[in-house]
Coordinates of C-alpha atoms in Angstrom, one line a residue:
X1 CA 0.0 0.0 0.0
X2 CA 1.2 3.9 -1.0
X3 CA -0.1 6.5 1.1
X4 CA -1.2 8.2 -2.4
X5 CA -3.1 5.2 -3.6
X6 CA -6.7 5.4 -3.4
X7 CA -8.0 2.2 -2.1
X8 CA -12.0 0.6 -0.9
X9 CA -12.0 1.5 2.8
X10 CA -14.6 -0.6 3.0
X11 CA -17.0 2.3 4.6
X12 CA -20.4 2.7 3.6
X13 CA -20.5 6.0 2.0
X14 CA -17.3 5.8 1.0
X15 CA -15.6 4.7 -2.4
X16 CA -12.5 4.6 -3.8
X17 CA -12.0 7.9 -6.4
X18 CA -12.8 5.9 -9.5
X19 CA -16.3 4.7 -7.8
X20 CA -16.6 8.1 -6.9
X21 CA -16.5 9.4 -10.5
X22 CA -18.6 6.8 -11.6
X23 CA -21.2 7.9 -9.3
X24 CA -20.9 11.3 -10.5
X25 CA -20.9 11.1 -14.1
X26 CA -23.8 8.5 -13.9
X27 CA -26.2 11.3 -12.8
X28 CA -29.4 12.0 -15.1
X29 CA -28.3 15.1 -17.6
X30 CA -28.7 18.4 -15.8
X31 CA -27.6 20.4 -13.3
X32 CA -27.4 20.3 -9.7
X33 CA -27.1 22.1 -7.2
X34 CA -23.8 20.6 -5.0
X35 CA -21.0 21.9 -3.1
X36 CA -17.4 20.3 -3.9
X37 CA -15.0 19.8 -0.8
X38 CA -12.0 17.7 0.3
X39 CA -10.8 16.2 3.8
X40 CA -7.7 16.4 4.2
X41 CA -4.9 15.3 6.7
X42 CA -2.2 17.2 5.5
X43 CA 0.5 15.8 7.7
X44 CA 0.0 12.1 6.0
X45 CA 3.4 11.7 5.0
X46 CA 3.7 11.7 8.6
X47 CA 1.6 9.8 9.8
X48 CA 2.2 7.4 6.8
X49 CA 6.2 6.7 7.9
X50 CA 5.2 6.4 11.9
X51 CA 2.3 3.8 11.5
X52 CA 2.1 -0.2 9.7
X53 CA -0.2 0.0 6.4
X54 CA -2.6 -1.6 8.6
X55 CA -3.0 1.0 10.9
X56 CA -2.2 3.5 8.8
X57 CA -5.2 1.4 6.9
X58 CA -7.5 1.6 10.2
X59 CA -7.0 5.4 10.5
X60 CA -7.9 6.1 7.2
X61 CA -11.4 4.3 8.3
X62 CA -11.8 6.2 11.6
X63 CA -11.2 9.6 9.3
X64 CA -13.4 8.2 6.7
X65 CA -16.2 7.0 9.1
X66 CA -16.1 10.3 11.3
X67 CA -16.9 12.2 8.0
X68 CA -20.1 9.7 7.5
X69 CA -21.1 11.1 10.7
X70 CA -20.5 14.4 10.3
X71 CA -22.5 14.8 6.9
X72 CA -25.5 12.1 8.4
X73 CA -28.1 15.1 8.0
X74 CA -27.1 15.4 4.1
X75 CA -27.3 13.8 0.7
X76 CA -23.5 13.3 0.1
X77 CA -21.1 11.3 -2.0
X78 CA -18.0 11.0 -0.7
X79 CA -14.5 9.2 -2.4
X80 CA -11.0 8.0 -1.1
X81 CA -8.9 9.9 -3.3
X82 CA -5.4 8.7 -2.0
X83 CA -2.5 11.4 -0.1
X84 CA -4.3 11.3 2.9
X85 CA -7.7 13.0 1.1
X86 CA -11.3 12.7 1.0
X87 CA -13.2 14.5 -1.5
X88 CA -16.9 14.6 -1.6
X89 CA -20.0 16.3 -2.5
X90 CA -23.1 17.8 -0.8
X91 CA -26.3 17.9 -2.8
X92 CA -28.8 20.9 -2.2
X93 CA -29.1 24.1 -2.4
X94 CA -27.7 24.9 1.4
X95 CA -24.8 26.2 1.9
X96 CA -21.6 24.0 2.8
X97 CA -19.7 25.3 6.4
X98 CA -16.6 23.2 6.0
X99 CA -15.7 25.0 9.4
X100 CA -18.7 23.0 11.1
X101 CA -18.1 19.9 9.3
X102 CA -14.4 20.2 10.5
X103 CA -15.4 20.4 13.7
X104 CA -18.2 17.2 13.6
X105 CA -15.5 15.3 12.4
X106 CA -12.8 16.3 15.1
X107 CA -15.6 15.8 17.6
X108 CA -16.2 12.5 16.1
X109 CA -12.6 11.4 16.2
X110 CA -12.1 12.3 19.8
X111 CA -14.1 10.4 20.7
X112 CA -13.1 7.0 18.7
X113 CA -11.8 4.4 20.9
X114 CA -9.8 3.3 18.0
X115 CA -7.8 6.5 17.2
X116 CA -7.4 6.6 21.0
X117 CA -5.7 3.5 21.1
X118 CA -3.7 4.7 18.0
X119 CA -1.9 7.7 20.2
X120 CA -2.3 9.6 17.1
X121 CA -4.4 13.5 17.5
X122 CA -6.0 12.9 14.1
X123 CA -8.5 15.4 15.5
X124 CA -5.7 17.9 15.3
X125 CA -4.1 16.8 12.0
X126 CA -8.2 17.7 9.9
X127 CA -8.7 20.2 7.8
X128 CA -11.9 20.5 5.5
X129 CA -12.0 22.7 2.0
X130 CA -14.4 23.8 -0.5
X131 CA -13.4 23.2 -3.5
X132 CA -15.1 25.9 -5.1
X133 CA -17.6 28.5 -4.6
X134 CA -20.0 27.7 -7.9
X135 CA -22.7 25.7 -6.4
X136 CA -24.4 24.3 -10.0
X137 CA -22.5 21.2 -11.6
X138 CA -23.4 18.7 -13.8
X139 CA -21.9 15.5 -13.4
X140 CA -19.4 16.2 -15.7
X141 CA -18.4 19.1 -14.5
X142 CA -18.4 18.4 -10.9
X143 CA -16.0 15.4 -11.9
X144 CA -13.5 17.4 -13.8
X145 CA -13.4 19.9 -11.0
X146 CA -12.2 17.7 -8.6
X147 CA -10.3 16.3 -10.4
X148 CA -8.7 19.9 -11.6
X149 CA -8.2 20.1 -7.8
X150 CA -6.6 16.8 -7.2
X151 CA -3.9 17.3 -10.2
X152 CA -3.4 20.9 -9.0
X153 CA -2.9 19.8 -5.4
X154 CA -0.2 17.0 -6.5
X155 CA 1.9 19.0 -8.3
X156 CA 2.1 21.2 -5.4
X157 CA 3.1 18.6 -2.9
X158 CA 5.7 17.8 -5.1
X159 CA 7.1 21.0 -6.2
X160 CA 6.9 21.9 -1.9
X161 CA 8.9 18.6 -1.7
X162 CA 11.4 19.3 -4.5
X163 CA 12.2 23.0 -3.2
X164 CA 12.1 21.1 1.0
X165 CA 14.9 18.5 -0.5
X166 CA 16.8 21.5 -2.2
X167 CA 16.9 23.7 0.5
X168 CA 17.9 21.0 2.8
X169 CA 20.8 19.9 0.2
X170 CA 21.9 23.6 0.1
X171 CA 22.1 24.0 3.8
X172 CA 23.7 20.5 4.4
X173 CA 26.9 21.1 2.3

């Protein structure tokens, strides 16, 4: 297992990215009203290094099942995209707080026996995005959006750990 692979964590309301497309592009033609977001633990490299794949594995699940919770009161797909993120969507017309969705899901895993016995602060490590502000998609749309974002969002991880590595060359000789 990679820590940027997107993998079936075996949640309910959860699927792996490609599922997740799949669900999105299948929609009837039209549009709809949906706000775009991502979870993300940005310190996964991290916790990917200090933990086995299982329970690097099993904290993915507590993350992924806390965010089940924490969007319970919506119509929401939601997709394991790999690198530590979740990306989903909320259908309707409300507005998305990903401020109070943050904090359901750091409620949520504060309270998880599991990530308790882990000795990790997941809790601590959460941050929820919008994706965007436009609140009309189609499927289509929606799906190249995100994955606009996900693209976007690699190539800065690896362009922050390209200049990290030089800096830390420079300064080391």
């Amino acid at each position: 297992i990679r820590r940027d692979e997107s993998f079936d964590l075996n949640v309910v309301g959860v699927d792996d990215l490609h599922g997740f497309e799949n669900r999105l592009l299948r929609l009837p033609e039209g549009c709809y009203a949906m706000n775009l977001f991502v979870v993300k633990l940005p310190q996964i490299r991290n916790i990917f290094g200090a933990v086995t794949p299982h329970e690097f594995c099993t904290q993915m699940v507590c993350v992924a099942e806390a965010t089940v919770d924490a969007l319970a009161q919506d119509r929401f797909f939601l997709g394991h995209a790999g690198s530590g993120m979740l990306v989903g969507v909320v259908m309707g017309r409300a507005r998305f707080n990903p401020e109070a969705t943050q904090r359901k899901i750091e409620a949520a895993l504060d309270e998880n026996t599991t990530v308790q016995n882990t000795q990790t602060d997941l809790a601590a490590d959460i941050a929820v995005q919008s994706i965007s502000g436009q609140r009309l998609w189609s499927g289509l749309s929606a799906c190249n959006a995100i994955r606009d974002y996900l693209v976007a969002n690699m190539a800065a991880k690896t362009m922050l750990l390209k200049i990290t590595k030089s800096c830390w060359l420079a300064f080391n000789k």
